[in-house]
Tab-separated table of C-alpha atoms in Angstrom:
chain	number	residue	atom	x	y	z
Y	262	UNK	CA	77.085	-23.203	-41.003
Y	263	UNK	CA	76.735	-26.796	-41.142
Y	264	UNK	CA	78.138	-28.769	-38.430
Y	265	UNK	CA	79.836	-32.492	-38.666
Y	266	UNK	CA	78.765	-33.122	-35.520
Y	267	UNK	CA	75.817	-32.226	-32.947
Y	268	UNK	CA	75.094	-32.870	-29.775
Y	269	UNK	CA	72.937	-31.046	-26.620
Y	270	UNK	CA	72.997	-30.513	-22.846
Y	271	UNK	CA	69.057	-30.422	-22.278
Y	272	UNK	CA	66.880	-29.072	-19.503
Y	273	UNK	CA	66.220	-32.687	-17.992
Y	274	UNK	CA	70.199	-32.538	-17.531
Y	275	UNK	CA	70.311	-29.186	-16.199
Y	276	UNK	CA	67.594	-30.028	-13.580
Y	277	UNK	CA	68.905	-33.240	-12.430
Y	278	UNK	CA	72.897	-31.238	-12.285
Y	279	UNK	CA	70.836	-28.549	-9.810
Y	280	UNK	CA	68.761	-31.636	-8.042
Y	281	UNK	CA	72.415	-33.262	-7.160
Y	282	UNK	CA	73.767	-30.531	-5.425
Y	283	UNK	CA	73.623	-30.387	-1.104
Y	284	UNK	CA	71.475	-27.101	-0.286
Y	285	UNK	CA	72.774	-24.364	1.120
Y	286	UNK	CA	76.013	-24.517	-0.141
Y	287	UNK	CA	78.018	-21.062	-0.113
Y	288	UNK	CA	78.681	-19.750	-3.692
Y	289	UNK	CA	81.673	-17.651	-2.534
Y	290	UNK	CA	82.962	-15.839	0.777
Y	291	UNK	CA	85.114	-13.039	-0.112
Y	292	UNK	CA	86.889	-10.910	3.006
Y	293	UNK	CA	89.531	-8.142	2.085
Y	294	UNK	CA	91.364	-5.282	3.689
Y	295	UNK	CA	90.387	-1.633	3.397
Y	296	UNK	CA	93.385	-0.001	1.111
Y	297	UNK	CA	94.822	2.828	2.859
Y	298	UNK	CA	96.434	4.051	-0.374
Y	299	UNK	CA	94.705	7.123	-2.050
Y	300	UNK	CA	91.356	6.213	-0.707
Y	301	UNK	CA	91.237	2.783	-1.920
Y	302	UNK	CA	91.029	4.424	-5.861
Y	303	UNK	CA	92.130	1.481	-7.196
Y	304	UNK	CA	89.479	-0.591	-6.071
Y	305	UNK	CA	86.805	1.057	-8.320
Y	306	UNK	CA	85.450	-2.176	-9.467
Y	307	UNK	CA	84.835	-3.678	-6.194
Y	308	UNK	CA	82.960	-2.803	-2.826
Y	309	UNK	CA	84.398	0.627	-2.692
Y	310	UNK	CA	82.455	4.006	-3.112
Y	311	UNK	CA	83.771	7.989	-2.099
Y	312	UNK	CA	81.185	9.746	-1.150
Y	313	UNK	CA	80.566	12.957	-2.794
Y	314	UNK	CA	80.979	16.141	-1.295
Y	315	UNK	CA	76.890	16.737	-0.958
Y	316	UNK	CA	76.288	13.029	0.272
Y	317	UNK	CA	79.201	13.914	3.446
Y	318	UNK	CA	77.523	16.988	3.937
Y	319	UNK	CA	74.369	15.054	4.858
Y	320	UNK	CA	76.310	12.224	6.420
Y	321	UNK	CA	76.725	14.425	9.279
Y	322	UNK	CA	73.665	16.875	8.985
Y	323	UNK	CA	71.567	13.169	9.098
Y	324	UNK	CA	74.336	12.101	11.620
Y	325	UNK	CA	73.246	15.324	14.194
Y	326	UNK	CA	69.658	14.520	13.578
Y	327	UNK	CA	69.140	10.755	14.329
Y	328	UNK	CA	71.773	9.803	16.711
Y	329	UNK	CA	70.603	8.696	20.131
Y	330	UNK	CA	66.626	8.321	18.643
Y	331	UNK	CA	67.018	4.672	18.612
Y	332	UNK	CA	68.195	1.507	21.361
Y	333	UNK	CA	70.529	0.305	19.537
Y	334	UNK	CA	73.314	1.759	18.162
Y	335	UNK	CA	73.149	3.236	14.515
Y	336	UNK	CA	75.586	4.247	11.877
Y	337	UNK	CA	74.359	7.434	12.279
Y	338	UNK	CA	75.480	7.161	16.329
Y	339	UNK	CA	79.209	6.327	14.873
Y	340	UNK	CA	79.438	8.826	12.548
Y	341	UNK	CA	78.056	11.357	15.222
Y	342	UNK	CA	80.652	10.232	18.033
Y	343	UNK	CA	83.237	10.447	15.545
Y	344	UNK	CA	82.275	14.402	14.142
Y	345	UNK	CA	82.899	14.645	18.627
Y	346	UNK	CA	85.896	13.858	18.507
Y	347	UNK	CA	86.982	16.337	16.179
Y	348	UNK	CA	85.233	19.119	17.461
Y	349	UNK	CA	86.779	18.547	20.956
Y	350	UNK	CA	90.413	17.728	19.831
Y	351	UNK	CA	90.014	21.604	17.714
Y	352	UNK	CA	88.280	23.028	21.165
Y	353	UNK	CA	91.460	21.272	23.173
Y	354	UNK	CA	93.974	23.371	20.916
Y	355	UNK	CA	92.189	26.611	20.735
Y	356	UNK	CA	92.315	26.497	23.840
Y	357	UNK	CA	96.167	25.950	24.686
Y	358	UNK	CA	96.321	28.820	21.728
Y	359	UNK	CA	94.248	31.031	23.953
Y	360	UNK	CA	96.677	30.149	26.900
Y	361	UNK	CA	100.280	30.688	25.237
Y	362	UNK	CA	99.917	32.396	21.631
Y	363	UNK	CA	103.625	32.938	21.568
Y	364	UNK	CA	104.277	29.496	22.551
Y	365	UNK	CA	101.527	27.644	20.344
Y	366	UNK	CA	102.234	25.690	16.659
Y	367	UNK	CA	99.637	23.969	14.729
Y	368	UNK	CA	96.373	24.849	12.912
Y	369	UNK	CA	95.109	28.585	12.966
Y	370	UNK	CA	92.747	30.291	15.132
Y	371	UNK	CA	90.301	30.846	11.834
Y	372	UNK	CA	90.527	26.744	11.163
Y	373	UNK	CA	89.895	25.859	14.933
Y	374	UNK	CA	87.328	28.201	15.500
Y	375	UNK	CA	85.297	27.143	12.307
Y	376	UNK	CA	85.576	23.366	12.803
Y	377	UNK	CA	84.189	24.292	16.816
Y	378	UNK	CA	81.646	27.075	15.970
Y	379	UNK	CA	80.065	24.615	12.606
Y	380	UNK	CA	79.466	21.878	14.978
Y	381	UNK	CA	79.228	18.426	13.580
Y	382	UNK	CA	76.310	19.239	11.261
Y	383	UNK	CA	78.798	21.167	9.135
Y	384	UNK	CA	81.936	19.043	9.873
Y	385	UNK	CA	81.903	18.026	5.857
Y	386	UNK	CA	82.009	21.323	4.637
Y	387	UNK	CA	84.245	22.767	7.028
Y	388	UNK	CA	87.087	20.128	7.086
Y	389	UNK	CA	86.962	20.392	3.096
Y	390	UNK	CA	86.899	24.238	3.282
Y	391	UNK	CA	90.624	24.197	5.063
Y	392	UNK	CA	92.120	21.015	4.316
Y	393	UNK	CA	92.521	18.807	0.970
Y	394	UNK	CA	93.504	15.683	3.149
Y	395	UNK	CA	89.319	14.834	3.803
Y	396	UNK	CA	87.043	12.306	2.269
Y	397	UNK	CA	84.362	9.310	3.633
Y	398	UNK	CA	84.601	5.948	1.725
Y	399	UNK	CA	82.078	2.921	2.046
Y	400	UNK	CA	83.716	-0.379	1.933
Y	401	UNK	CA	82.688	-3.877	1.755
Y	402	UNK	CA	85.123	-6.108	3.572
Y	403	UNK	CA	83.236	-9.097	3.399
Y	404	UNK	CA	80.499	-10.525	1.067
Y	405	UNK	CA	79.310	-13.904	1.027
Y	406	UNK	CA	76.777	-15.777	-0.918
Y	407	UNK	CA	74.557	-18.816	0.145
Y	408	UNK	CA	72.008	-20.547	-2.285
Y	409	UNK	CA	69.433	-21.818	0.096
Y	410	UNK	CA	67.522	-24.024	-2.543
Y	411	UNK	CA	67.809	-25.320	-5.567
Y	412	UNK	CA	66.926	-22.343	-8.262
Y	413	UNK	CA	64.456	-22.858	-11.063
Y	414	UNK	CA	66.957	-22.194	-13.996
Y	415	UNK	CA	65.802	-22.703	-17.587
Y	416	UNK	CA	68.602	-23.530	-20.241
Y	417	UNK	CA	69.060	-21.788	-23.106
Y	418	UNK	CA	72.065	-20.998	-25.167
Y	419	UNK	CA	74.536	-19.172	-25.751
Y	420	UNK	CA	73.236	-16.710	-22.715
Y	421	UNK	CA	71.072	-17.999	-19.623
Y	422	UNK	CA	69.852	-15.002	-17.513
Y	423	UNK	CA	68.857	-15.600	-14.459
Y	424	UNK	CA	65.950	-13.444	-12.786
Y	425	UNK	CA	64.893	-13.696	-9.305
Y	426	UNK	CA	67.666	-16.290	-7.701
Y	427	UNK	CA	66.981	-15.868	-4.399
Y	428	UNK	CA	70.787	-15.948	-2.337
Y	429	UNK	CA	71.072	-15.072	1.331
Y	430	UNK	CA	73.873	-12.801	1.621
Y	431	UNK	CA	76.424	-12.065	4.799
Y	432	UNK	CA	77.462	-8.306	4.236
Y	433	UNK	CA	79.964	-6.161	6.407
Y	434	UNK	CA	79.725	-2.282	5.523
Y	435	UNK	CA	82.068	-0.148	6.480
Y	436	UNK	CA	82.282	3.816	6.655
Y	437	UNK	CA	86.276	4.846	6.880
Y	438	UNK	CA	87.675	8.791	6.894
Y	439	UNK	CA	90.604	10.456	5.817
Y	440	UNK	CA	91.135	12.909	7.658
Y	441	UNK	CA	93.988	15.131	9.385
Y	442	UNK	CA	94.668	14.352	12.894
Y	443	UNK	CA	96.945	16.653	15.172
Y	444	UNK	CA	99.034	15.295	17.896
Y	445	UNK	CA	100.996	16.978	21.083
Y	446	UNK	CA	104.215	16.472	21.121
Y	447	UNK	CA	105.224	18.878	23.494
Y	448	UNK	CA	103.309	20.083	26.361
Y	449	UNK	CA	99.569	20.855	25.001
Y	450	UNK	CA	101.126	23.534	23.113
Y	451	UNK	CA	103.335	22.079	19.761
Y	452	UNK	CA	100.602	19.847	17.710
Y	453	UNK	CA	101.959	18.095	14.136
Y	454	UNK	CA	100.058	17.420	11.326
Y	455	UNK	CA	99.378	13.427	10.829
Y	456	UNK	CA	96.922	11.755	8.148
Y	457	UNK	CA	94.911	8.972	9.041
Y	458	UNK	CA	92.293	6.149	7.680
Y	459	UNK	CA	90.166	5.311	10.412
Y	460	UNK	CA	86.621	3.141	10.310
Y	461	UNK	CA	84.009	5.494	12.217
Y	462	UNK	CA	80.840	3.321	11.425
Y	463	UNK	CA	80.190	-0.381	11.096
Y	464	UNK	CA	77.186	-2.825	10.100
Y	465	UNK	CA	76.899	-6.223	8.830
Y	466	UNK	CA	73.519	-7.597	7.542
Y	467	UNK	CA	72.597	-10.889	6.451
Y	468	UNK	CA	69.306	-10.637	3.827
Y	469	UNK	CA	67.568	-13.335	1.390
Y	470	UNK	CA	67.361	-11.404	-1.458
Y	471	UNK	CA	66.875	-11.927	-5.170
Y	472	UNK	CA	69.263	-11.080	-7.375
Y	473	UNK	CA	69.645	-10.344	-11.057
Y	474	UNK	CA	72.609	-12.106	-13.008
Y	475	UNK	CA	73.177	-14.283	-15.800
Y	476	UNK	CA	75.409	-17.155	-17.565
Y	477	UNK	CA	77.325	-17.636	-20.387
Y	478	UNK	CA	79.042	-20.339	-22.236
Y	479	UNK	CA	82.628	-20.186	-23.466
Y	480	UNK	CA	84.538	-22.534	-25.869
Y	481	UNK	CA	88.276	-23.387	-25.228
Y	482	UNK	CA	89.690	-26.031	-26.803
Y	483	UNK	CA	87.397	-28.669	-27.231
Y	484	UNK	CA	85.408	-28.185	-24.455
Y	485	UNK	CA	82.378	-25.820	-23.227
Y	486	UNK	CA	82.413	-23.707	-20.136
Y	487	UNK	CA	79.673	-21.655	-18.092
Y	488	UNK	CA	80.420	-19.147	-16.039
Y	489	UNK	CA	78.592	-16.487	-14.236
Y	490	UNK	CA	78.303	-12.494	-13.688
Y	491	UNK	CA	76.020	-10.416	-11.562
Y	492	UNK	CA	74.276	-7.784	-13.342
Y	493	UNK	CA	73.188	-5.801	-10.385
Y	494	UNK	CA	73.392	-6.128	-6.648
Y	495	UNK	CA	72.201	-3.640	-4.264
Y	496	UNK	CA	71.736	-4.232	-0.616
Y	497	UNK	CA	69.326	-1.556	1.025
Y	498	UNK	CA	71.042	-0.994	3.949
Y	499	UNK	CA	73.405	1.995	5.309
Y	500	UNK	CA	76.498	2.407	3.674
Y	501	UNK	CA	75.910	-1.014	1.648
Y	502	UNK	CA	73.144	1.167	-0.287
Y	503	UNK	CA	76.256	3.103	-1.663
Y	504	UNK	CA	78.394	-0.069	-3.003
Y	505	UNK	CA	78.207	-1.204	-6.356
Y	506	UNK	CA	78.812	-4.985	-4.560
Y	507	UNK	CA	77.597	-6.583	-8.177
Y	508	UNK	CA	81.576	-5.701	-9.113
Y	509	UNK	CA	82.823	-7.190	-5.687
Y	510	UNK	CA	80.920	-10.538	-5.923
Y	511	UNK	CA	82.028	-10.733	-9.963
Y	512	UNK	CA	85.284	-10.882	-8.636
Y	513	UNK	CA	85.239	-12.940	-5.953
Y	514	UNK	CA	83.776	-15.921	-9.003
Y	515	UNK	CA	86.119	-14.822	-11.890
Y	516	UNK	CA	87.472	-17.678	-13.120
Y	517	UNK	CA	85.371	-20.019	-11.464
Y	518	UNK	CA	84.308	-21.837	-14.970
Y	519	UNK	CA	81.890	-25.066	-14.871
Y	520	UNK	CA	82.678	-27.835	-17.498
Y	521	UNK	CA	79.846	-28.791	-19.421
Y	522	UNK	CA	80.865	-30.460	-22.419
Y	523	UNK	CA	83.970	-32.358	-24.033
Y	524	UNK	CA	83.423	-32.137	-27.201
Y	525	UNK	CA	86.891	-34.794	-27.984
Y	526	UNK	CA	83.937	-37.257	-26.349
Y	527	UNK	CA	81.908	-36.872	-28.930
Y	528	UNK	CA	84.436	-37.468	-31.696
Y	529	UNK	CA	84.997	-40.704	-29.186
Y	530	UNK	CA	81.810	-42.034	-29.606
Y	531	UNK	CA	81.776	-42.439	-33.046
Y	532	UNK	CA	84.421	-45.542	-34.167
Y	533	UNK	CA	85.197	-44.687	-37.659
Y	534	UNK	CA	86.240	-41.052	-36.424
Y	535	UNK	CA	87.743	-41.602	-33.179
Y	536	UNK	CA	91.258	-42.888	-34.733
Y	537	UNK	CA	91.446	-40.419	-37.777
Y	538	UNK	CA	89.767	-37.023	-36.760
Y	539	UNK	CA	90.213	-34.436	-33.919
Y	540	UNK	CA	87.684	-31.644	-33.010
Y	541	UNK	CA	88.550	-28.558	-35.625
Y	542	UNK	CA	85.963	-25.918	-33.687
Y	543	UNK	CA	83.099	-25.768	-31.657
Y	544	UNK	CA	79.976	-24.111	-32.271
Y	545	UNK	CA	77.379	-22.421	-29.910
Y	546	UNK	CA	74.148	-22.074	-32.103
Y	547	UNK	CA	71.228	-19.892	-30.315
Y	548	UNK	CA	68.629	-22.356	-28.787
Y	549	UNK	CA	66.106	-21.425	-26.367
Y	550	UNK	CA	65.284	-24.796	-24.423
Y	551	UNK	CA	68.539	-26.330	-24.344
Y	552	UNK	CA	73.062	-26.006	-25.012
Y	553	UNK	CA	73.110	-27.107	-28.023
Y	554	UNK	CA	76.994	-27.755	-29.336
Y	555	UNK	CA	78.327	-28.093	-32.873
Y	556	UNK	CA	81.390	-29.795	-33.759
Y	557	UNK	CA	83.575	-29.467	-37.023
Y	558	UNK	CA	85.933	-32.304	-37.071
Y	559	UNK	CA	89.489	-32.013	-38.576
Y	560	UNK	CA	91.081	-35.239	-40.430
Y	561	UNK	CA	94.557	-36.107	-39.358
């Protein structure tokens, strides 16, 4: 299709936009609460993975393992303090069941004395085995993304991807539980059922990383947008390994659209259109070394 009008955003353009920007300059910072509502389901899209039942079984199996074998403290230390507090809170109960049977209400002596005799290294398939009110989540509750230096991006149209952009990212991951919790109201000896969401493991990490995304170009109205979407991003890091963060950092720049063209400027520039014609459409054709924009003029 033949166009009345053409015109082009070039690379030279494109390099000297990048060259006027003040490096590092933070791209987004995104911070949201874990949902305590059905295990954060609806948040699918985001920085929110369940963990299936085979990757909690290791959880704690890996938990049991590598606790204590390092200085600092680990995820794997959390998760193991937290699998102790369980184990004693069942070992607390059995034994006020052993004391007064007659007198004693909560969980049964077959529950307690599986969650006790499994030990943490089985707490995932025990707790499942007895109670439907169980499951670990990994959760982002804060991404942000800094671009150090200017990028080397090279223009092309309709799509620009863009390989190996190095950001430096500030990620929090968090590991929260569902889980039943049982507390005394009476004496040691009358425990009631309670459901909580509780964090059990923390870490934040702040790598340079490259990532893999790219650009496109939208037309509305007369003008000519860009905006961008990560394709992948993957930090290799405890619980972060687990989040699909490309959908959390896609929302956190929805809607964040970049001008680029006016196309009604065009029209402007020429004097013998600018009174009696208005842009009809606008055209993206493919072009590999530059935007390249066609405009279809309407007569009033």
């Amino acid at each position: 299709m033949t166009n009345d009008l053409y015109g082009e955003v070039n690379q030279t353009c494109c390099d000297k936009l990048l060259g006027s920007v003040k490096y590092p300059f933070v791209l987004f910072d995104r911070q949201e609460s874990f949902p305590k509502t059905a295990g954060g389901a609806d948040f699918e899209d985001g920085g929110f993975y369940q963990f299936t039942e085979q990757e909690t079984d290791e959880l704690f199996r890996t938990a049991v393992s590598e606790a204590g074998t390092r200085a600092d403290a680990t995820v794997h230390d959390q998760v193991f303090a937290f699998g102790g507090t369980i184990l004693q809170q069942a070992k607390v109960m059995l034994d006020a069941l052993n004391a007064k049977p007659d007198e004693f209400e909560g969980p049964s002596r077959e529950e307690l004395e599986a969650i006790i005799n499994g030990g943490i290294e089985n707490l995932g398939t025990t707790m499942r085995g007895f109670l439907s009110d169980w499951g670990v989540y990994a959760w982002c509750p804060h991404l942000r993304a800094t671009v150090k230096s200017k990028p080397a991006i090279k223009l092309q149209s309709p799509r620009i991807d863009l390989d190996n952009v190095r950001l430096e990212f500030k990620a929090t991951g968090e590991l929260w539980v569902k889980y039943p919790w049982w507390n005394c109201y009476k004496w040691c000896l009358k425990w009631k059922k309670v459901i909580k969401f509780d964090r059990i493991a923390s870490i934040t990490v702040t790598p340079d990383i490259a990532i893999d995304a790219h650009a496109v170009f939208s037309v509305r109205g007369a003008q000519v947008f860009a905006s961008g979407k990560f394709d992948r991003l993957r930090l290799e890091y405890d619980i972060l390994d687990k989040i699909p963060l490309e959908g959390l950092a896609n929302r956190a720049v929805a809607g964040k659209e970049i001008p680029i063209y006016d196309g009604a400027q065009l029209v402007a520039t020429v004097p013998l259109l600018k009174s009696r014609f208005t842009v009809d459409k606008i055209a993206l054709p493919p072009k590999s070394d530059a935007v390249g924009i066609g405009v279809t003029v309407r007569q009033l």
